[in-house]
CSV table of C-alpha atoms and ligand atoms in Angstrom, one decimal:
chain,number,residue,atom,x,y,z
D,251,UNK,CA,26.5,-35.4,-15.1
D,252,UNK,CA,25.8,-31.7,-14.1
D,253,UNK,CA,27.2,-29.2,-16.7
D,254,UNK,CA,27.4,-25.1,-16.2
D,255,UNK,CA,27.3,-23.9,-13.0
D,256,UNK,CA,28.6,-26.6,-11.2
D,257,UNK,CA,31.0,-24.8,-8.6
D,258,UNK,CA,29.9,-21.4,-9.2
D,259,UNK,CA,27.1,-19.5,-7.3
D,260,UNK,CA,24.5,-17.9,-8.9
D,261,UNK,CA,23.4,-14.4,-8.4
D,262,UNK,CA,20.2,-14.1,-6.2
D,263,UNK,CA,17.3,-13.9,-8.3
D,264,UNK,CA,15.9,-10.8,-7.7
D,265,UNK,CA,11.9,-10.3,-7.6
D,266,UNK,CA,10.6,-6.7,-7.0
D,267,UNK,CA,7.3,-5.9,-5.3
D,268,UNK,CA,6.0,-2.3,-6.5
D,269,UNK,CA,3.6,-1.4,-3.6
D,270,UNK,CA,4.2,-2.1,0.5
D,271,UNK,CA,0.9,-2.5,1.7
D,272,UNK,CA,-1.1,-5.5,3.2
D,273,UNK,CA,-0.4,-7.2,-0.3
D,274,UNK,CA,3.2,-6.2,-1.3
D,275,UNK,CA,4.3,-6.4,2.3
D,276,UNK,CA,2.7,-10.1,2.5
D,277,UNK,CA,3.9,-11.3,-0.7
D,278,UNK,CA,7.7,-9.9,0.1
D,279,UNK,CA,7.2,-11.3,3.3
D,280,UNK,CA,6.6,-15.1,2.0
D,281,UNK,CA,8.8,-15.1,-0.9
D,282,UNK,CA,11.4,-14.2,1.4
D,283,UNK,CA,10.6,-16.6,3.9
D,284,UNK,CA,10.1,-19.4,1.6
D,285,UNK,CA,12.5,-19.0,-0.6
D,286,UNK,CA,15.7,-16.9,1.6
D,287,UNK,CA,18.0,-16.9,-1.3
D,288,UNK,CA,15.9,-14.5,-3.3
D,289,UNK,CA,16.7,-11.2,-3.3
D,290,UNK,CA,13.0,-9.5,-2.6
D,291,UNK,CA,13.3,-5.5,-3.2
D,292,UNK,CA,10.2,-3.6,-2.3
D,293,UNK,CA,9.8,-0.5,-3.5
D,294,UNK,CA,6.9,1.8,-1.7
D,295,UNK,CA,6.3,5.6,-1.4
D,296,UNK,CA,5.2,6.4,1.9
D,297,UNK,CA,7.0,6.3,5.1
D,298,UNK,CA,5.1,4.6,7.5
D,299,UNK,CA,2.3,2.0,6.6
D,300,UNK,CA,-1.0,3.0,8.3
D,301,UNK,CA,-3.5,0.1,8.2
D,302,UNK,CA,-6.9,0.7,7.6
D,303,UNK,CA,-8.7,-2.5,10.2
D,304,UNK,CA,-9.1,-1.2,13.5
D,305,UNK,CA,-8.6,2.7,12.2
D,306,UNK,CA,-12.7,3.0,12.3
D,307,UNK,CA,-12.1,3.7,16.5
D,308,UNK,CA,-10.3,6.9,15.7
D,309,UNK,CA,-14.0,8.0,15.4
D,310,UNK,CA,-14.8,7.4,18.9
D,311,UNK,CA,-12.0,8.8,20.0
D,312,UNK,CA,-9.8,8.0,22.6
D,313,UNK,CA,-7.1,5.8,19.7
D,314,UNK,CA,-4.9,7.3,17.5
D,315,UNK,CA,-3.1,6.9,14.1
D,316,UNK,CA,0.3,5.9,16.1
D,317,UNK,CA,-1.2,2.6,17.3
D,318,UNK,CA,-1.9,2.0,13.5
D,319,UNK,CA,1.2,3.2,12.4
D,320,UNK,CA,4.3,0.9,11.2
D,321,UNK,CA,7.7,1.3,9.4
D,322,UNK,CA,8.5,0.3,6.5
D,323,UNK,CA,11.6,-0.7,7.6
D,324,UNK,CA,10.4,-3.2,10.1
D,325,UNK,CA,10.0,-5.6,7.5
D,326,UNK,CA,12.6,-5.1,5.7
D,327,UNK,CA,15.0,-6.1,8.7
D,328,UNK,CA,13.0,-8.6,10.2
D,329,UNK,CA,12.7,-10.7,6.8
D,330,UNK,CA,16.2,-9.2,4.9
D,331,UNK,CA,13.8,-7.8,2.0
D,332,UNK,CA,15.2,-4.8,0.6
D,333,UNK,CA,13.7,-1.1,0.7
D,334,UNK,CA,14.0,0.9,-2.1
D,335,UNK,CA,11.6,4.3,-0.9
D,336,UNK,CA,10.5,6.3,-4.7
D,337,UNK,CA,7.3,6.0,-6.6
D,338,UNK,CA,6.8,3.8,-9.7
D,339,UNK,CA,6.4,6.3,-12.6
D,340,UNK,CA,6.8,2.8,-15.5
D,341,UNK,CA,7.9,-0.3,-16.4
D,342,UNK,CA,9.6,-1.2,-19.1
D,343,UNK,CA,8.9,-5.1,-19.5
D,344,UNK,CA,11.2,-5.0,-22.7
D,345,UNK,CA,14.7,-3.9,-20.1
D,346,UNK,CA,12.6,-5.5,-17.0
D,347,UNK,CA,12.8,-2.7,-15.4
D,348,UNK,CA,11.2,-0.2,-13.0
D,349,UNK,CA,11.8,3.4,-13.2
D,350,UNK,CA,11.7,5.7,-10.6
D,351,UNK,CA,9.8,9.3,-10.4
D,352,UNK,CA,12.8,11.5,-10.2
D,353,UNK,CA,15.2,9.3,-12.2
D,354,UNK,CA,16.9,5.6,-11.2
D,355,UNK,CA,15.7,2.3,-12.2
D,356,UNK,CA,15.4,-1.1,-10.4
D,357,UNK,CA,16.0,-4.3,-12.2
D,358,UNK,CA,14.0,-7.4,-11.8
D,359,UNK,CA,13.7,-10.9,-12.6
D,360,UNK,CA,10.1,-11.2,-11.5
D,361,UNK,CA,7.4,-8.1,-11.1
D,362,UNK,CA,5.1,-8.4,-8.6
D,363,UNK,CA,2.4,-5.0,-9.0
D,364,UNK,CA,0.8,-4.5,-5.5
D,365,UNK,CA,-0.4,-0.4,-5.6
D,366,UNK,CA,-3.8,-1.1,-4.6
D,367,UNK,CA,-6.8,0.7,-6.0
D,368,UNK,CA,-7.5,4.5,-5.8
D,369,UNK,CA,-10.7,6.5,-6.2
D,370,UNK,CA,-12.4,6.8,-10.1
D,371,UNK,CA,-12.8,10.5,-9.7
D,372,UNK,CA,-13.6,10.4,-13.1
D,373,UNK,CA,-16.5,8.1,-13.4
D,374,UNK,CA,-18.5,10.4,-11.1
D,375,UNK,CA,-19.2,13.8,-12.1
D,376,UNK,CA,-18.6,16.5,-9.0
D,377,UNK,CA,-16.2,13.5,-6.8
D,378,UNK,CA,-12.8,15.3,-7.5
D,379,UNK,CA,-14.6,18.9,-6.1
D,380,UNK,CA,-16.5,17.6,-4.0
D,381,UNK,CA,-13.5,15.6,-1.7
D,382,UNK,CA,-11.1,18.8,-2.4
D,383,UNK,CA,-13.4,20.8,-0.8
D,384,UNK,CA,-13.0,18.9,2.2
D,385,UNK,CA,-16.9,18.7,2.8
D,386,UNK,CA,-17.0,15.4,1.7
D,387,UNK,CA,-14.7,12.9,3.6
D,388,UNK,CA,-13.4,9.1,3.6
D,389,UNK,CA,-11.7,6.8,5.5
D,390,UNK,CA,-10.0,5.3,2.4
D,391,UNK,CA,-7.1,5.7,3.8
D,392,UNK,CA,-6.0,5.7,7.5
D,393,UNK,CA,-2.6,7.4,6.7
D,394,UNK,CA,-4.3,10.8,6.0
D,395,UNK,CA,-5.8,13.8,6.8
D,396,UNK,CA,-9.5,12.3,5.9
D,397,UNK,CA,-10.0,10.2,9.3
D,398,UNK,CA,-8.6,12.7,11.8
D,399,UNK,CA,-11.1,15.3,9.8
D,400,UNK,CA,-13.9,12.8,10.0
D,401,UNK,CA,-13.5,12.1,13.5
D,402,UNK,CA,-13.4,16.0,13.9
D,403,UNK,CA,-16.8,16.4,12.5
D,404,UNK,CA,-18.5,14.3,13.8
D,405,UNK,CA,-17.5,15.7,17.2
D,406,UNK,CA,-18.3,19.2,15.9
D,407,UNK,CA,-22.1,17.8,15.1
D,408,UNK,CA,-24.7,18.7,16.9
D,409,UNK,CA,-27.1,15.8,18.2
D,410,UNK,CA,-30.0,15.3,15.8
D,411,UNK,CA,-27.6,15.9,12.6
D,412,UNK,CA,-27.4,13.9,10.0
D,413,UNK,CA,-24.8,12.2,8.2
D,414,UNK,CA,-25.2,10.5,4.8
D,415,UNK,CA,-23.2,7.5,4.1
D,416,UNK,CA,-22.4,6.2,1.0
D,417,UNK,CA,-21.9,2.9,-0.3
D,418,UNK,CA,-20.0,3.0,-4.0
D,419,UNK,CA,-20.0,0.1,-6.2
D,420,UNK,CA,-17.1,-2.5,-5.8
D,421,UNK,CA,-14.5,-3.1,-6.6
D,422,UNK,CA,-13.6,-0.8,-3.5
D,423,UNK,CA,-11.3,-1.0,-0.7
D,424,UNK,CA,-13.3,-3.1,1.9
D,425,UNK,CA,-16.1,-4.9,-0.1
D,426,UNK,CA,-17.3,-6.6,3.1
D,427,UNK,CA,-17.4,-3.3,5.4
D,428,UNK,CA,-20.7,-2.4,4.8
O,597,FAD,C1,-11.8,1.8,6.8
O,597,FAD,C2,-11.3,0.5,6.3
O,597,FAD,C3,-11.3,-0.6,7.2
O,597,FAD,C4,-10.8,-1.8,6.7
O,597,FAD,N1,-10.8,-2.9,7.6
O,597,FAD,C5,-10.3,-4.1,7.1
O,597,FAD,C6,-10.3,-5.2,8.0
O,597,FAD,O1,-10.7,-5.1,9.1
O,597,FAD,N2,-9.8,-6.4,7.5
O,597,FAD,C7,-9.2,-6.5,6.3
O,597,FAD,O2,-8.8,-7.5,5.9
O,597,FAD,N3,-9.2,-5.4,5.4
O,597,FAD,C8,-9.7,-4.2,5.8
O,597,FAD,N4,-9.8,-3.1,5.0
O,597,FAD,C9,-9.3,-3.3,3.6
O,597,FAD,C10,-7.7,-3.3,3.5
O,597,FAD,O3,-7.2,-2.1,4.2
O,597,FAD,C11,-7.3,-3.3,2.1
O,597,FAD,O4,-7.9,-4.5,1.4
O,597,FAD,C12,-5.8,-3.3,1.9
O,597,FAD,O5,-5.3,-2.2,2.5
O,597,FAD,C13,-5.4,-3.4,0.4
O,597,FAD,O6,-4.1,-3.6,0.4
O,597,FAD,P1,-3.2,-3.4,-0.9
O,597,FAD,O7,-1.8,-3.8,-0.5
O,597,FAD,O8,-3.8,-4.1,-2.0
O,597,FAD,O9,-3.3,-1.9,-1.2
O,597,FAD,P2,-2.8,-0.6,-0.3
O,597,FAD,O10,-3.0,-0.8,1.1
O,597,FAD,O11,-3.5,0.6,-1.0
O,597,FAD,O12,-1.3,-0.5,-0.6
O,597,FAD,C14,-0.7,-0.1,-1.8
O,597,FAD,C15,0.7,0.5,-1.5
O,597,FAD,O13,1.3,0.8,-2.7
O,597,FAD,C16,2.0,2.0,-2.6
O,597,FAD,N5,2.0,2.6,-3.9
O,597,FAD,C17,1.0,3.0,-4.7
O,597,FAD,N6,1.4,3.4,-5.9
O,597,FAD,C18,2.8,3.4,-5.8
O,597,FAD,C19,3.8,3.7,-6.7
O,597,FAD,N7,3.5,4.2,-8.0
O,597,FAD,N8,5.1,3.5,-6.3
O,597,FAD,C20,5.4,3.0,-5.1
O,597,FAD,N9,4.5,2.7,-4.2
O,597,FAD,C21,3.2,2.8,-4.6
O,597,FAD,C22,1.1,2.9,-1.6
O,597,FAD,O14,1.8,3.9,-1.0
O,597,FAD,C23,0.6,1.8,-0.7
O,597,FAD,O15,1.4,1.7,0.5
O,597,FAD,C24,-10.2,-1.9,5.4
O,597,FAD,C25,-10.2,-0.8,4.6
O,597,FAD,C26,-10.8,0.4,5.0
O,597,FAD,C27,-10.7,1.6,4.1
């Protein structure tokens, strides 16, 4: 015989994906498809995603970041996954909680962490000056300033310049680029 919730509904479980790139979105994505009762709530920074494949023809010119460019929000209608836009500042796993830069907090049953990797300024002496300065550019990611300057220098060169390119050690964020 079924005891306890037997005529009642339970609230959706909710499962909260910190991050909205290739990984959050996925995984929100597939929970949501494969299991629609959950409630998936994404929680992601930036406005627009801007992916990185395909963003290496901005350097010959003649594509630009639009084409790579996709709302958020898309998902979030086309798969009912919720959108909550702030940054992550912590996570209390004690309250199962995240908290918001800026104040707020989102609840969760489940935490999936999908922020991605960012640069080890500090493991290379002279990296943080070096890419302020604006000499020394990446396409790490698509969504910024670094391609549309890259492409712009390389324009600006004049034939028989050189260019150094530079490999770091994995983990990094297209191991099989090079
Ligand atoms: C030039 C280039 C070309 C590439 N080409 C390919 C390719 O052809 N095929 C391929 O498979 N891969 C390619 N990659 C690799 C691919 O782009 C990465 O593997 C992928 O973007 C990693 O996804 P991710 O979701 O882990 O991280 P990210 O894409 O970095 O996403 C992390 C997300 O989390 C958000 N975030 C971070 N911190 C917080 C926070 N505190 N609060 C809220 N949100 C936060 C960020 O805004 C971001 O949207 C390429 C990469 C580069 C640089």
């Amino acid at each position: 015989m079924r005891t306890g919730c037997v005529g009642q509904r339970r609230a959706a479980e909710r499962v909260v994906v910190a991050g909205g790139g290739f990984a959050g979105a996925t995984c929100a994505r597939y929970l949501k498809k494969w299991a629609p009762a959950l409630d998936v709530t994404r929680i992601e920074t930036v406005a627009f995603c801007v992916a990185c494949p395909m963003s290496n023809r901005m350097l010959a010119g003649g594509f630009g970041l639009r084409s790579l460019a996709r709302t958020h929000e898309a998902l979030a209608s086309d798969y009912g996954v919720r959108l909550v836009r702030g940054t992550v500042a912590r996570i209390d796993h004690d309250k199962r909680q995240v908290l918001l830069v800026g104040g707020g907090a989102v609840g969760y049953k489940r935490l999936v962490v999908a922020s991605g990797i960012d640069f080890a300024t500090q493991s290379s002496a002279g990296l943080a000056p070096a890419l302020d300065s604006g000499r020394v550019l990446h396409a790490w990611r698509s969504g910024g300033l670094q391609i549309t300057r890259m492409r712009d220098r390389l324009a600006e060169m004049r034939p028989g310049g050189t260019v150094v390119v530079h490999v770091p050690r994995a983990p990094f964020r297209c191991p099989p680029g090079p």
